[in-house]
Coordinates of C-alpha atoms in Angstrom, one line a residue:
M6 CA -64.0 -15.4 77.0
S7 CA -60.7 -15.5 74.9
H8 CA -58.9 -14.2 78.0
Y9 CA -60.5 -16.5 80.5
E10 CA -58.4 -18.1 83.2
A11 CA -59.7 -20.0 86.3
P12 CA -59.9 -17.6 89.3
I13 CA -58.1 -20.2 91.5
R14 CA -54.9 -19.6 89.5
K15 CA -52.7 -16.9 91.0
P16 CA -51.6 -14.1 88.7
L17 CA -48.2 -14.6 87.0
V18 CA -47.7 -10.8 86.8
T19 CA -48.3 -8.9 90.0
G20 CA -48.3 -5.2 90.9
D21 CA -51.3 -4.0 88.9
K22 CA -49.1 -3.6 85.8
S23 CA -50.2 -2.2 82.5
Y24 CA -48.6 -2.8 79.1
H25 CA -46.5 0.4 79.4
D26 CA -45.4 -0.6 82.9
V27 CA -44.1 -3.9 81.6
T28 CA -42.0 -2.1 78.9
V29 CA -40.6 0.5 81.4
D30 CA -39.8 -2.1 84.1
I31 CA -38.0 -4.5 81.8
A32 CA -36.1 -1.7 80.0
R33 CA -35.1 0.1 83.2
P34 CA -32.0 -2.0 84.0
I35 CA -30.6 -1.3 80.5
E36 CA -31.5 2.4 80.2
G37 CA -30.8 3.4 83.8
R38 CA -27.8 3.1 86.0
A39 CA -26.8 0.0 87.9
N40 CA -27.8 0.0 91.5
K41 CA -25.5 -0.6 94.5
L42 CA -26.5 -4.2 94.9
W43 CA -25.5 -4.9 91.2
W44 CA -22.1 -3.4 91.7
I45 CA -21.5 -5.4 94.9
V46 CA -22.3 -8.7 93.2
F47 CA -20.4 -7.8 90.1
S48 CA -17.3 -6.8 92.1
I49 CA -17.2 -10.1 93.9
A50 CA -17.7 -12.0 90.7
L51 CA -15.0 -10.0 88.9
F52 CA -12.5 -10.6 91.7
A53 CA -13.1 -14.4 91.5
F54 CA -12.7 -14.3 87.7
L55 CA -9.4 -12.4 87.9
W56 CA -8.1 -14.9 90.5
G57 CA -9.0 -17.8 88.3
L58 CA -7.5 -16.1 85.2
G59 CA -4.3 -15.8 87.1
C60 CA -4.3 -19.5 87.9
I61 CA -5.0 -20.4 84.3
I62 CA -2.1 -18.3 83.1
Y63 CA 0.2 -19.9 85.7
T64 CA -1.0 -23.4 84.6
I65 CA -0.3 -22.8 80.9
S66 CA 3.0 -21.1 81.5
T67 CA 4.3 -23.7 84.0
G68 CA 2.5 -27.0 83.0
I69 CA -0.3 -29.3 84.2
G70 CA 2.0 -30.6 86.9
V71 CA 0.9 -27.7 89.1
W72 CA -2.5 -29.5 89.5
G73 CA -3.0 -32.2 92.0
L74 CA -3.1 -35.1 89.5
N75 CA -1.2 -38.3 89.8
N76 CA -0.7 -41.5 87.8
T77 CA -3.8 -43.1 89.4
I78 CA -6.3 -40.2 89.4
E79 CA -5.6 -38.4 86.2
W80 CA -9.0 -36.7 85.6
A81 CA -10.0 -35.6 89.1
W82 CA -10.7 -31.9 89.5
D83 CA -10.9 -30.6 86.0
I84 CA -13.2 -33.2 84.5
T85 CA -15.3 -33.0 87.7
N86 CA -15.9 -29.4 86.9
F87 CA -16.4 -30.0 83.2
V88 CA -19.2 -32.5 83.9
W89 CA -20.7 -30.2 86.6
W90 CA -20.8 -27.2 84.2
V91 CA -22.3 -29.2 81.4
G92 CA -25.0 -30.4 83.7
I93 CA -25.9 -26.9 84.8
G94 CA -26.1 -25.8 81.2
H95 CA -28.8 -28.4 80.4
A96 CA -31.7 -27.1 82.3
G97 CA -31.8 -23.7 80.7
T98 CA -32.7 -24.8 77.2
L99 CA -34.9 -27.6 78.6
I100 CA -37.0 -25.1 80.6
S101 CA -37.5 -22.9 77.6
A102 CA -37.9 -25.5 74.9
V103 CA -40.1 -28.1 76.7
L104 CA -42.3 -25.5 78.4
L105 CA -42.7 -23.7 75.0
L106 CA -43.8 -27.0 73.4
F107 CA -46.3 -27.6 76.2
R108 CA -47.5 -24.0 76.2
Q109 CA -46.8 -23.3 79.9
R110 CA -47.4 -19.7 80.6
W111 CA -45.2 -19.5 83.6
R112 CA -42.3 -20.0 81.2
M113 CA -42.4 -16.3 80.2
A114 CA -40.7 -14.9 83.2
V115 CA -37.9 -17.5 83.5
N116 CA -37.0 -18.6 80.0
R117 CA -34.7 -15.8 79.1
S118 CA -32.4 -16.1 82.2
A119 CA -32.5 -19.9 81.8
E120 CA -31.4 -19.7 78.1
A121 CA -28.6 -17.3 79.0
M122 CA -27.4 -19.6 81.8
T123 CA -27.1 -22.4 79.2
I124 CA -24.8 -20.3 77.0
F125 CA -22.5 -19.1 79.8
A126 CA -22.4 -22.5 81.6
V127 CA -21.3 -24.4 78.4
V128 CA -18.6 -21.7 77.9
Q129 CA -17.2 -22.5 81.3
A130 CA -17.4 -26.3 80.6
G131 CA -15.5 -25.9 77.4
L132 CA -12.6 -24.2 79.2
F133 CA -11.6 -27.3 81.2
P134 CA -10.8 -29.8 78.4
I135 CA -8.9 -27.1 76.6
I136 CA -6.8 -26.2 79.6
H137 CA -6.3 -29.9 80.4
M138 CA -4.6 -30.4 77.0
G139 CA -1.6 -28.5 78.3
R140 CA -1.2 -26.8 75.0
P141 CA -4.6 -24.9 74.5
W142 CA -3.3 -23.3 71.3
L143 CA -3.6 -26.7 69.7
A144 CA -7.2 -27.2 70.7
Y145 CA -8.3 -27.2 67.1
W146 CA -6.7 -30.7 66.8
V147 CA -9.9 -32.2 68.3
L148 CA -11.7 -31.2 65.1
P149 CA -11.4 -33.4 61.9
I150 CA -9.7 -30.8 59.8
P151 CA -6.4 -30.8 57.7
N152 CA -3.5 -29.0 59.2
Q153 CA 0.1 -27.9 58.4
F154 CA 1.5 -31.3 59.6
G155 CA -0.4 -33.3 57.1
S156 CA -3.8 -34.9 57.4
L157 CA -4.6 -35.2 61.1
W158 CA -7.7 -37.2 61.7
V159 CA -9.3 -37.7 65.1
N160 CA -10.3 -40.9 66.7
F161 CA -14.0 -41.2 66.3
N162 CA -14.1 -44.2 68.7
S163 CA -13.2 -42.0 71.6
P164 CA -16.2 -40.7 73.8
L165 CA -14.1 -37.6 74.5
L166 CA -14.4 -36.7 70.8
W167 CA -18.2 -37.4 71.0
D168 CA -18.2 -34.7 73.7
V169 CA -16.8 -32.2 71.3
F170 CA -19.5 -32.7 68.7
A171 CA -22.3 -33.1 71.2
I172 CA -21.5 -29.9 73.2
S173 CA -20.7 -27.8 70.1
T174 CA -24.0 -28.8 68.5
Y175 CA -25.9 -28.1 71.8
L176 CA -24.2 -24.7 72.2
S177 CA -25.0 -23.8 68.6
V178 CA -28.7 -24.7 68.8
S179 CA -29.0 -23.1 72.3
L180 CA -27.3 -19.9 71.1
V181 CA -29.6 -19.5 68.0
F182 CA -32.7 -20.3 70.2
W183 CA -31.7 -17.7 72.8
Y184 CA -30.9 -15.0 70.2
T185 CA -34.1 -15.6 68.2
G186 CA -36.2 -15.0 71.3
L187 CA -34.3 -11.7 71.9
L188 CA -35.3 -10.1 68.6
P189 CA -38.6 -8.4 69.7
D190 CA -36.8 -7.1 72.9
F191 CA -33.9 -5.7 70.9
A192 CA -36.4 -3.9 68.7
M193 CA -38.1 -2.5 71.9
I194 CA -34.8 -1.2 73.2
R195 CA -33.9 0.2 69.7
D196 CA -37.2 2.2 69.6
R197 CA -36.7 3.6 73.1
A198 CA -33.0 4.4 72.7
K199 CA -32.0 8.1 73.0
L200 CA -28.4 7.9 71.9
P201 CA -27.7 7.4 68.2
F202 CA -25.0 4.9 68.8
Q203 CA -27.2 2.8 71.1
K204 CA -30.1 3.0 68.6
K205 CA -27.7 1.8 65.8
I206 CA -26.3 -1.1 67.8
Y207 CA -29.8 -2.4 68.8
G208 CA -31.0 -1.8 65.3
I209 CA -28.4 -4.2 64.0
L210 CA -29.1 -6.7 66.7
S211 CA -32.9 -6.7 66.0
F212 CA -32.4 -7.7 62.4
G213 CA -34.9 -5.1 61.2
W214 CA -37.7 -6.4 63.4
S215 CA -40.8 -4.3 62.7
G216 CA -43.5 -6.1 64.6
R217 CA -45.5 -7.0 61.5
M218 CA -47.8 -10.0 61.5
K219 CA -45.3 -11.7 59.2
D220 CA -42.5 -11.2 61.7
W221 CA -44.5 -12.8 64.5
Q222 CA -45.5 -15.7 62.3
R223 CA -41.9 -16.5 61.4
F224 CA -40.8 -15.9 65.0
E225 CA -43.4 -18.5 66.2
E226 CA -42.4 -21.0 63.5
V227 CA -38.6 -20.7 64.1
S228 CA -39.1 -20.9 67.9
L229 CA -41.1 -24.1 67.7
V230 CA -38.6 -25.7 65.3
L231 CA -35.6 -24.8 67.5
A232 CA -37.4 -26.0 70.6
G233 CA -38.1 -29.3 68.8
L234 CA -34.4 -29.6 68.0
A235 CA -33.1 -28.6 71.4
T236 CA -35.3 -30.9 73.5
P237 CA -33.7 -34.2 72.2
L238 CA -30.3 -32.5 72.4
V239 CA -30.8 -32.0 76.2
L240 CA -31.2 -35.8 76.5
S241 CA -28.4 -36.8 74.0
V242 CA -25.6 -34.4 75.2
H243 CA -25.4 -35.6 78.8
T244 CA -26.0 -39.2 77.6
I245 CA -22.8 -38.8 75.6
V246 CA -21.0 -37.3 78.5
S247 CA -22.0 -40.4 80.6
F248 CA -20.4 -42.6 77.9
D249 CA -17.0 -41.1 79.0
F250 CA -17.4 -43.3 82.0
A251 CA -19.9 -46.1 81.0
T252 CA -17.7 -47.3 78.1
S253 CA -14.8 -48.1 80.4
V254 CA -14.1 -51.1 82.6
V255 CA -13.5 -49.2 85.8
P256 CA -15.6 -50.6 88.7
G257 CA -18.5 -48.2 89.4
W258 CA -18.3 -46.7 85.9
H259 CA -19.3 -49.6 83.7
S260 CA -23.0 -49.2 84.3
T261 CA -26.1 -49.1 82.0
I262 CA -27.9 -46.7 84.4
F263 CA -25.4 -43.9 83.7
P264 CA -27.1 -42.3 80.7
P265 CA -30.6 -41.6 82.2
Y266 CA -29.0 -41.1 85.6
F267 CA -26.6 -38.4 84.2
V268 CA -29.5 -36.7 82.3
A269 CA -31.7 -36.6 85.5
G270 CA -28.8 -35.3 87.6
A271 CA -28.0 -32.6 85.0
I272 CA -31.6 -31.3 84.9
F273 CA -31.6 -31.5 88.8
S274 CA -28.5 -29.3 89.1
G275 CA -29.5 -27.1 86.2
F276 CA -32.9 -26.2 87.7
A277 CA -31.2 -25.5 91.0
M278 CA -28.8 -23.0 89.3
V279 CA -31.7 -21.4 87.5
Q280 CA -33.3 -20.9 90.9
T281 CA -30.1 -19.3 92.2
L282 CA -30.0 -16.9 89.3
L283 CA -33.7 -16.0 89.3
I284 CA -33.6 -15.1 93.0
I285 CA -30.5 -12.9 92.5
M286 CA -31.9 -11.2 89.4
R287 CA -35.3 -10.5 90.8
K288 CA -33.6 -8.6 93.6
V289 CA -30.8 -6.9 91.7
S290 CA -33.0 -5.8 88.7
N291 CA -36.2 -5.2 90.8
L292 CA -38.2 -7.8 88.9
E293 CA -40.2 -9.1 91.9
N294 CA -43.5 -8.5 90.0
Y295 CA -42.5 -10.7 87.1
I296 CA -40.5 -13.4 88.8
T297 CA -43.0 -14.1 91.5
I298 CA -43.1 -16.5 94.5
D299 CA -45.4 -18.7 92.4
H300 CA -42.7 -19.0 89.7
I301 CA -40.2 -20.0 92.5
E302 CA -42.6 -22.6 93.8
L303 CA -43.2 -24.1 90.4
M304 CA -39.5 -24.5 89.9
N305 CA -39.2 -26.1 93.3
K306 CA -41.8 -28.7 92.2
V307 CA -39.6 -29.6 89.2
I308 CA -36.6 -29.9 91.5
I309 CA -38.6 -32.3 93.8
V310 CA -39.4 -34.6 90.8
T311 CA -35.9 -34.6 89.3
G312 CA -34.4 -35.0 92.8
G313 CA -36.6 -38.1 93.3
I314 CA -35.3 -39.6 90.1
V315 CA -31.7 -38.9 91.1
G316 CA -32.3 -40.4 94.6
T317 CA -33.7 -43.6 93.0
A318 CA -30.6 -43.9 90.9
Y319 CA -28.4 -43.5 94.0
I320 CA -30.3 -46.3 95.8
T321 CA -30.0 -48.5 92.7
E322 CA -26.3 -47.9 92.4
Y323 CA -25.8 -48.7 96.1
F324 CA -27.9 -51.8 95.9
I325 CA -26.0 -53.1 92.8
A326 CA -22.6 -52.5 94.5
W327 CA -23.8 -54.6 97.5
Y328 CA -25.7 -57.3 95.5
S329 CA -22.8 -58.0 93.1
G330 CA -20.7 -59.4 95.9
S331 CA -17.6 -58.1 94.1
A332 CA -14.7 -56.8 96.2
Y333 CA -13.9 -54.2 93.5
E334 CA -17.4 -52.7 93.9
D335 CA -16.9 -52.1 97.6
Y336 CA -15.0 -48.9 96.9
T337 CA -17.2 -47.3 94.2
Y338 CA -18.6 -43.9 94.7
L339 CA -21.9 -45.3 96.1
S340 CA -21.0 -48.3 98.3
F341 CA -20.3 -49.2 101.9
G342 CA -16.6 -48.6 101.3
A343 CA -17.2 -45.1 100.1
A344 CA -19.4 -44.4 103.1
T345 CA -16.8 -45.5 105.6
G346 CA -13.5 -45.1 103.7
P347 CA -11.1 -42.2 103.5
Y348 CA -13.5 -40.2 101.3
W349 CA -16.4 -40.6 103.7
W350 CA -16.9 -36.8 103.9
A351 CA -17.4 -36.6 100.1
F352 CA -19.9 -39.5 100.2
W353 CA -22.0 -38.0 102.9
A354 CA -21.9 -34.5 101.4
L355 CA -23.4 -36.1 98.3
I356 CA -26.2 -37.8 100.3
I357 CA -27.1 -34.9 102.5
C358 CA -27.0 -32.2 99.8
N359 CA -28.9 -34.2 97.1
M360 CA -31.2 -36.4 99.0
I361 CA -31.9 -35.1 102.5
V362 CA -31.9 -31.2 102.1
P363 CA -34.2 -31.2 99.0
L364 CA -36.8 -33.2 100.9
S365 CA -37.7 -30.0 102.8
L366 CA -39.3 -28.7 99.6
W367 CA -42.2 -31.1 100.0
W368 CA -43.6 -28.6 102.5
K369 CA -45.4 -25.7 100.8
K370 CA -44.2 -23.2 103.4
M371 CA -40.6 -24.1 102.6
R372 CA -41.2 -24.1 98.8
R373 CA -42.5 -20.5 99.0
N374 CA -39.7 -19.3 101.3
I375 CA -37.3 -17.2 99.1
M376 CA -34.3 -17.4 101.4
W377 CA -34.7 -21.1 102.1
T378 CA -35.1 -21.8 98.4
F379 CA -31.9 -19.9 97.7
I380 CA -30.0 -21.9 100.3
V381 CA -31.4 -25.2 99.0
S382 CA -30.5 -24.3 95.3
I383 CA -26.9 -23.6 96.4
V384 CA -26.7 -26.8 98.5
I385 CA -28.0 -28.9 95.6
N386 CA -25.3 -27.6 93.3
I387 CA -22.7 -28.3 96.0
G388 CA -24.1 -31.8 96.3
M389 CA -24.1 -32.4 92.5
W390 CA -20.4 -31.2 92.4
F391 CA -19.6 -33.8 95.0
E392 CA -21.5 -36.5 93.0
R393 CA -19.1 -35.9 90.0
F394 CA -16.1 -35.7 92.4
D395 CA -17.1 -39.0 94.0
I396 CA -17.7 -40.8 90.6
I397 CA -14.2 -39.8 89.4
V398 CA -12.0 -39.8 92.5
L399 CA -13.5 -42.6 94.6
C400 CA -13.7 -45.1 91.7
L401 CA -10.1 -44.4 90.5
S402 CA -8.5 -44.3 94.0
K403 CA -9.2 -48.0 94.6
G404 CA -8.4 -49.8 91.4
R405 CA -8.0 -53.6 90.8
T406 CA -4.3 -53.7 92.0
P407 CA -3.4 -52.3 95.4
S408 CA -0.1 -50.9 94.0
T409 CA -2.1 -48.3 92.1
W410 CA -4.1 -47.1 95.1
A411 CA -3.7 -43.4 95.7
M412 CA -5.3 -40.4 97.2
F413 CA -6.1 -37.1 95.5
S414 CA -5.7 -33.6 96.9
P415 CA -6.3 -30.5 94.9
T416 CA -3.8 -27.7 94.8
F417 CA -4.5 -24.0 95.1
V418 CA -4.4 -23.8 91.3
D419 CA -7.2 -26.4 91.0
V420 CA -9.4 -24.5 93.4
G421 CA -8.5 -21.1 91.9
I422 CA -9.5 -22.2 88.3
F423 CA -12.8 -23.6 89.5
I424 CA -13.6 -20.4 91.5
G425 CA -12.5 -18.4 88.5
T426 CA -15.0 -20.1 86.2
I427 CA -17.8 -19.4 88.8
G428 CA -16.8 -15.7 88.8
F429 CA -16.6 -15.7 85.0
F430 CA -20.1 -17.1 84.8
F431 CA -21.6 -14.5 87.0
V432 CA -19.6 -11.7 85.3
L433 CA -21.1 -12.7 82.0
F434 CA -24.6 -13.0 83.4
L435 CA -24.5 -9.7 85.2
L436 CA -23.1 -7.9 82.1
Y437 CA -25.8 -9.6 80.1
S438 CA -28.5 -8.3 82.5
R439 CA -27.3 -4.7 81.9
S440 CA -27.3 -5.1 78.1
F441 CA -30.2 -7.4 77.2
P442 CA -33.7 -7.7 78.6
V443 CA -33.7 -10.5 81.2
I444 CA -37.4 -11.1 80.7
A445 CA -39.2 -11.5 77.3
Q446 CA -41.4 -8.4 77.5
A447 CA -43.4 -9.3 74.4
E448 CA -44.2 -12.7 75.8
V449 CA -45.1 -11.3 79.2
K450 CA -47.5 -8.9 77.5
S451 CA -49.1 -11.8 75.7
I452 CA -50.3 -13.3 79.0
L453 CA -51.0 -9.9 80.8
K454 CA -54.7 -9.8 80.1
L455 CA -54.9 -13.5 80.9
S456 CA -52.9 -13.6 84.1
G457 CA -52.1 -10.0 85.1
D458 CA -53.0 -8.8 88.6
R459 CA -55.0 -5.9 87.3
Y460 CA -57.1 -7.8 84.8
K461 CA -57.7 -10.8 87.1
A462 CA -59.0 -8.3 89.7
M463 CA -61.3 -6.7 87.1
R464 CA -62.8 -10.1 86.1
K465 CA -63.2 -11.0 89.8
A466 CA -65.1 -7.8 90.4
Q467 CA -67.2 -7.5 87.2
G468 CA -67.3 -11.1 85.9
D469 CA -65.6 -12.9 83.1
D470 CA -67.3 -10.9 80.3
V471 CA -65.8 -7.6 81.5
Q472 CA -64.4 -5.4 78.7
L473 CA -60.7 -5.2 79.4
Y474 CA -60.0 -2.5 76.9
E475 CA -61.8 0.3 75.1
L476 CA -63.1 -0.4 71.6
P477 CA -62.1 2.3 69.0
K478 CA -64.9 4.8 68.5
Q479 CA -66.4 4.8 65.0
Q480 CA -65.7 8.2 63.4
P481 CA -68.9 9.9 62.1
L482 CA -69.1 11.3 58.7
P483 CA -68.0 15.0 58.5
N484 CA -70.8 17.5 58.9
F485 CA -69.9 20.0 56.2
E486 CA -72.5 22.6 57.3
K487 CA -71.0 22.6 60.8
L488 CA -67.5 23.0 59.3
I489 CA -68.6 26.1 57.4
E490 CA -70.2 27.5 60.5
E491 CA -67.0 26.9 62.5
Q492 CA -64.9 28.7 59.8
E493 CA -67.3 31.7 59.9
S494 CA -67.3 32.0 63.7
Q495 CA -63.6 32.2 64.5
E496 CA -64.2 34.0 67.8
E497 CA -66.3 31.0 69.1
V498 CA -63.5 28.6 68.2
T499 CA -60.9 30.8 70.0
E500 CA -63.2 30.8 73.1
E501 CA -63.5 27.0 73.0
S502 CA -59.8 26.6 72.7
G503 CA -59.3 28.8 75.8
N504 CA -61.7 26.6 77.7
L505 CA -59.9 23.5 76.6
A506 CA -56.5 25.0 77.7
E507 CA -57.9 25.9 81.1
K508 CA -59.3 22.4 81.5
L509 CA -55.9 20.9 80.5
I510 CA -54.0 23.0 83.1
L511 CA -56.6 22.2 85.7
N512 CA -56.0 18.5 85.2
I513 CA -52.2 18.5 85.0
G514 CA -51.3 21.4 87.3
K515 CA -50.1 24.9 86.5
A516 CA -46.4 25.8 85.9
S517 CA -44.6 28.9 84.8
K518 CA -41.8 29.5 82.3
D519 CA -39.3 30.0 85.1
V520 CA -39.4 26.3 86.1
A521 CA -39.6 25.0 82.5
D522 CA -37.9 21.6 81.7
D523 CA -36.2 20.7 78.5
L524 CA -39.2 18.9 76.8
K525 CA -37.1 18.1 73.7
R526 CA -35.6 15.2 75.7
L527 CA -38.9 13.4 75.2
S528 CA -39.2 11.2 72.0
G529 CA -40.8 13.1 69.1
I530 CA -40.6 16.6 70.5
G531 CA -38.5 19.2 68.7
P532 CA -38.1 22.9 69.2
A533 CA -41.3 23.8 67.3
L534 CA -43.5 21.4 69.2
E535 CA -41.9 22.5 72.5
E536 CA -42.8 26.1 71.8
K537 CA -46.4 25.1 71.0
L538 CA -46.6 23.1 74.3
N539 CA -45.3 26.2 76.2
Q540 CA -48.0 28.4 74.5
V541 CA -50.8 26.2 76.0
G542 CA -49.1 26.2 79.4
V543 CA -47.2 22.9 79.4
Y544 CA -43.6 23.5 80.7
T545 CA -42.5 20.6 83.0
Y546 CA -42.0 16.9 83.1
N547 CA -44.3 16.7 86.1
Q548 CA -47.2 18.1 84.0
I549 CA -46.6 15.5 81.2
S550 CA -46.3 12.6 83.7
N551 CA -49.8 13.5 84.9
M552 CA -51.3 13.3 81.5
T553 CA -53.7 10.5 80.4
E554 CA -55.4 9.8 77.1
K555 CA -57.9 12.5 77.9
E556 CA -55.2 15.2 78.2
F557 CA -53.4 14.1 75.1
G558 CA -56.7 14.3 73.3
I559 CA -57.1 17.9 74.5
L560 CA -53.6 18.7 73.2
D561 CA -54.5 17.1 69.8
E562 CA -57.4 19.6 69.6
L563 CA -55.3 22.6 70.7
I564 CA -52.2 22.0 68.5
Q565 CA -52.3 21.6 64.8
K566 CA -50.5 18.6 63.4
F567 CA -50.0 17.2 66.9
P568 CA -48.2 13.8 66.8
K569 CA -50.6 11.9 69.0
S570 CA -49.3 8.6 67.9
K571 CA -45.9 9.4 69.6
T572 CA -47.4 10.2 73.0
K573 CA -47.7 6.7 74.3
F574 CA -44.3 6.8 75.9
W575 CA -44.3 10.5 77.0
A576 CA -45.8 9.9 80.5
G577 CA -43.3 7.2 81.4
E578 CA -40.3 9.0 80.0
A579 CA -41.3 12.3 81.8
N580 CA -41.8 10.4 85.0
L581 CA -38.2 8.9 84.8
L582 CA -36.7 12.3 83.9
N583 CA -38.6 14.0 86.7
K584 CA -37.1 11.5 89.2
K585 CA -33.6 12.4 88.0

């Protein structure tokens, strides 16, 4: 009963997968060649990144004046994008850390992509303040360190400095949390690697992981500690980002609701981006059996909850702007003036994308529709971008003195840099998917007997007490008299070996030396073992791919010093080589 799960729960791993299947499927994107769909997505992302890189070079070489900033609206586009990217980066670590602390099994398929999304999103967020400095080579001035000009000390009263410490701390903890979870998977790729260079690289990355009980104990302890550290950081980092606005006296910014409102909005947009990435990755990397429609539905339920919190905050902000009776509040980002003024299109884009469209997810049919979920996830992120745009541009465009009123229009450089960061984000994520396992295979295996399609079907057919694996047979004591008889009757032994060889060929198919494959490409097979396999009639990958434990047992009896412990990957490897 240790592997009991209620029958009403749908399997989290579909496709009748075994433990070996999980390893092969997750390692395939790294060991094999990228498919056509991966190259199409990567080419689009690379083009966007190169366009943005060109705009960044043009900005630095010419000056910040190429942006659409003016004396009234000085933050505008770049800080909008900064807050947007920071928000996206929040959900990744939150998904992994909180669901780990609450022992949610559906975390296993989504946590790795979510953690990687955090790292890459925070990298994009950090680019904007550095570029906005105008002299990015002096970016180290934001750190409290001595320099060649004397003792330069930063202003600790500035919320912008708080961002530096909050985001760098969040990035550090998230990076360690992500890398720690990758150690068992690095070891898996190391053990399967064929090329010495590849084996060396993954050997270094795996930090000598051996899979001992002590390794797993330390892994569990460190993961729980890091999850406990990361969870409050998720709340604190975007709270500090909200202080950039809340500590000012600008109408619409000076609000006590901003910290929880910003945190909820960050989680809302972050979960939407995770949905976008998961739907892309499950298709590009052929992981539909591990990132199932049930995972997508569970993520949609979280989006409904966080979207409800954000919608409540919108209504509160709109009510306060009206109830205050202040003329200055009439042109804040959520007010009657914003809804009917010159930026009405941005206001209604915010309302439609973040409040109206996500309501469709209340219907189960829509929650389980992959294409609609993909569209909704993109729409939500568009809406969250407009939210940050409205907060900054609308509130600054109508200040306390009419002489400062101004409109903001982005230039092609503003747009190019933003699109470039989106391209850079997807370039990093796609390269990551070709270098690192995008699903934690060891963790998926830990729930396979509990929530795998194959094992749930076995329990449904045979009851909850069905034996899901074969117990090791107890070896009898050697019969010395029988051993003496076997040594004395060598002819009978030879005849038995001949029968075993015939039985082996009957099970796996007959092949001749004329169609022999290079069996040395399989792990653990050298020239001597290949010759012995040929002697008993095994020549091709197709024969080995048809072998089961029974056939490997026959080989163990036929061949002296047969490395049976190394045969667990032969069938899968032979199947892959046979397809090539």
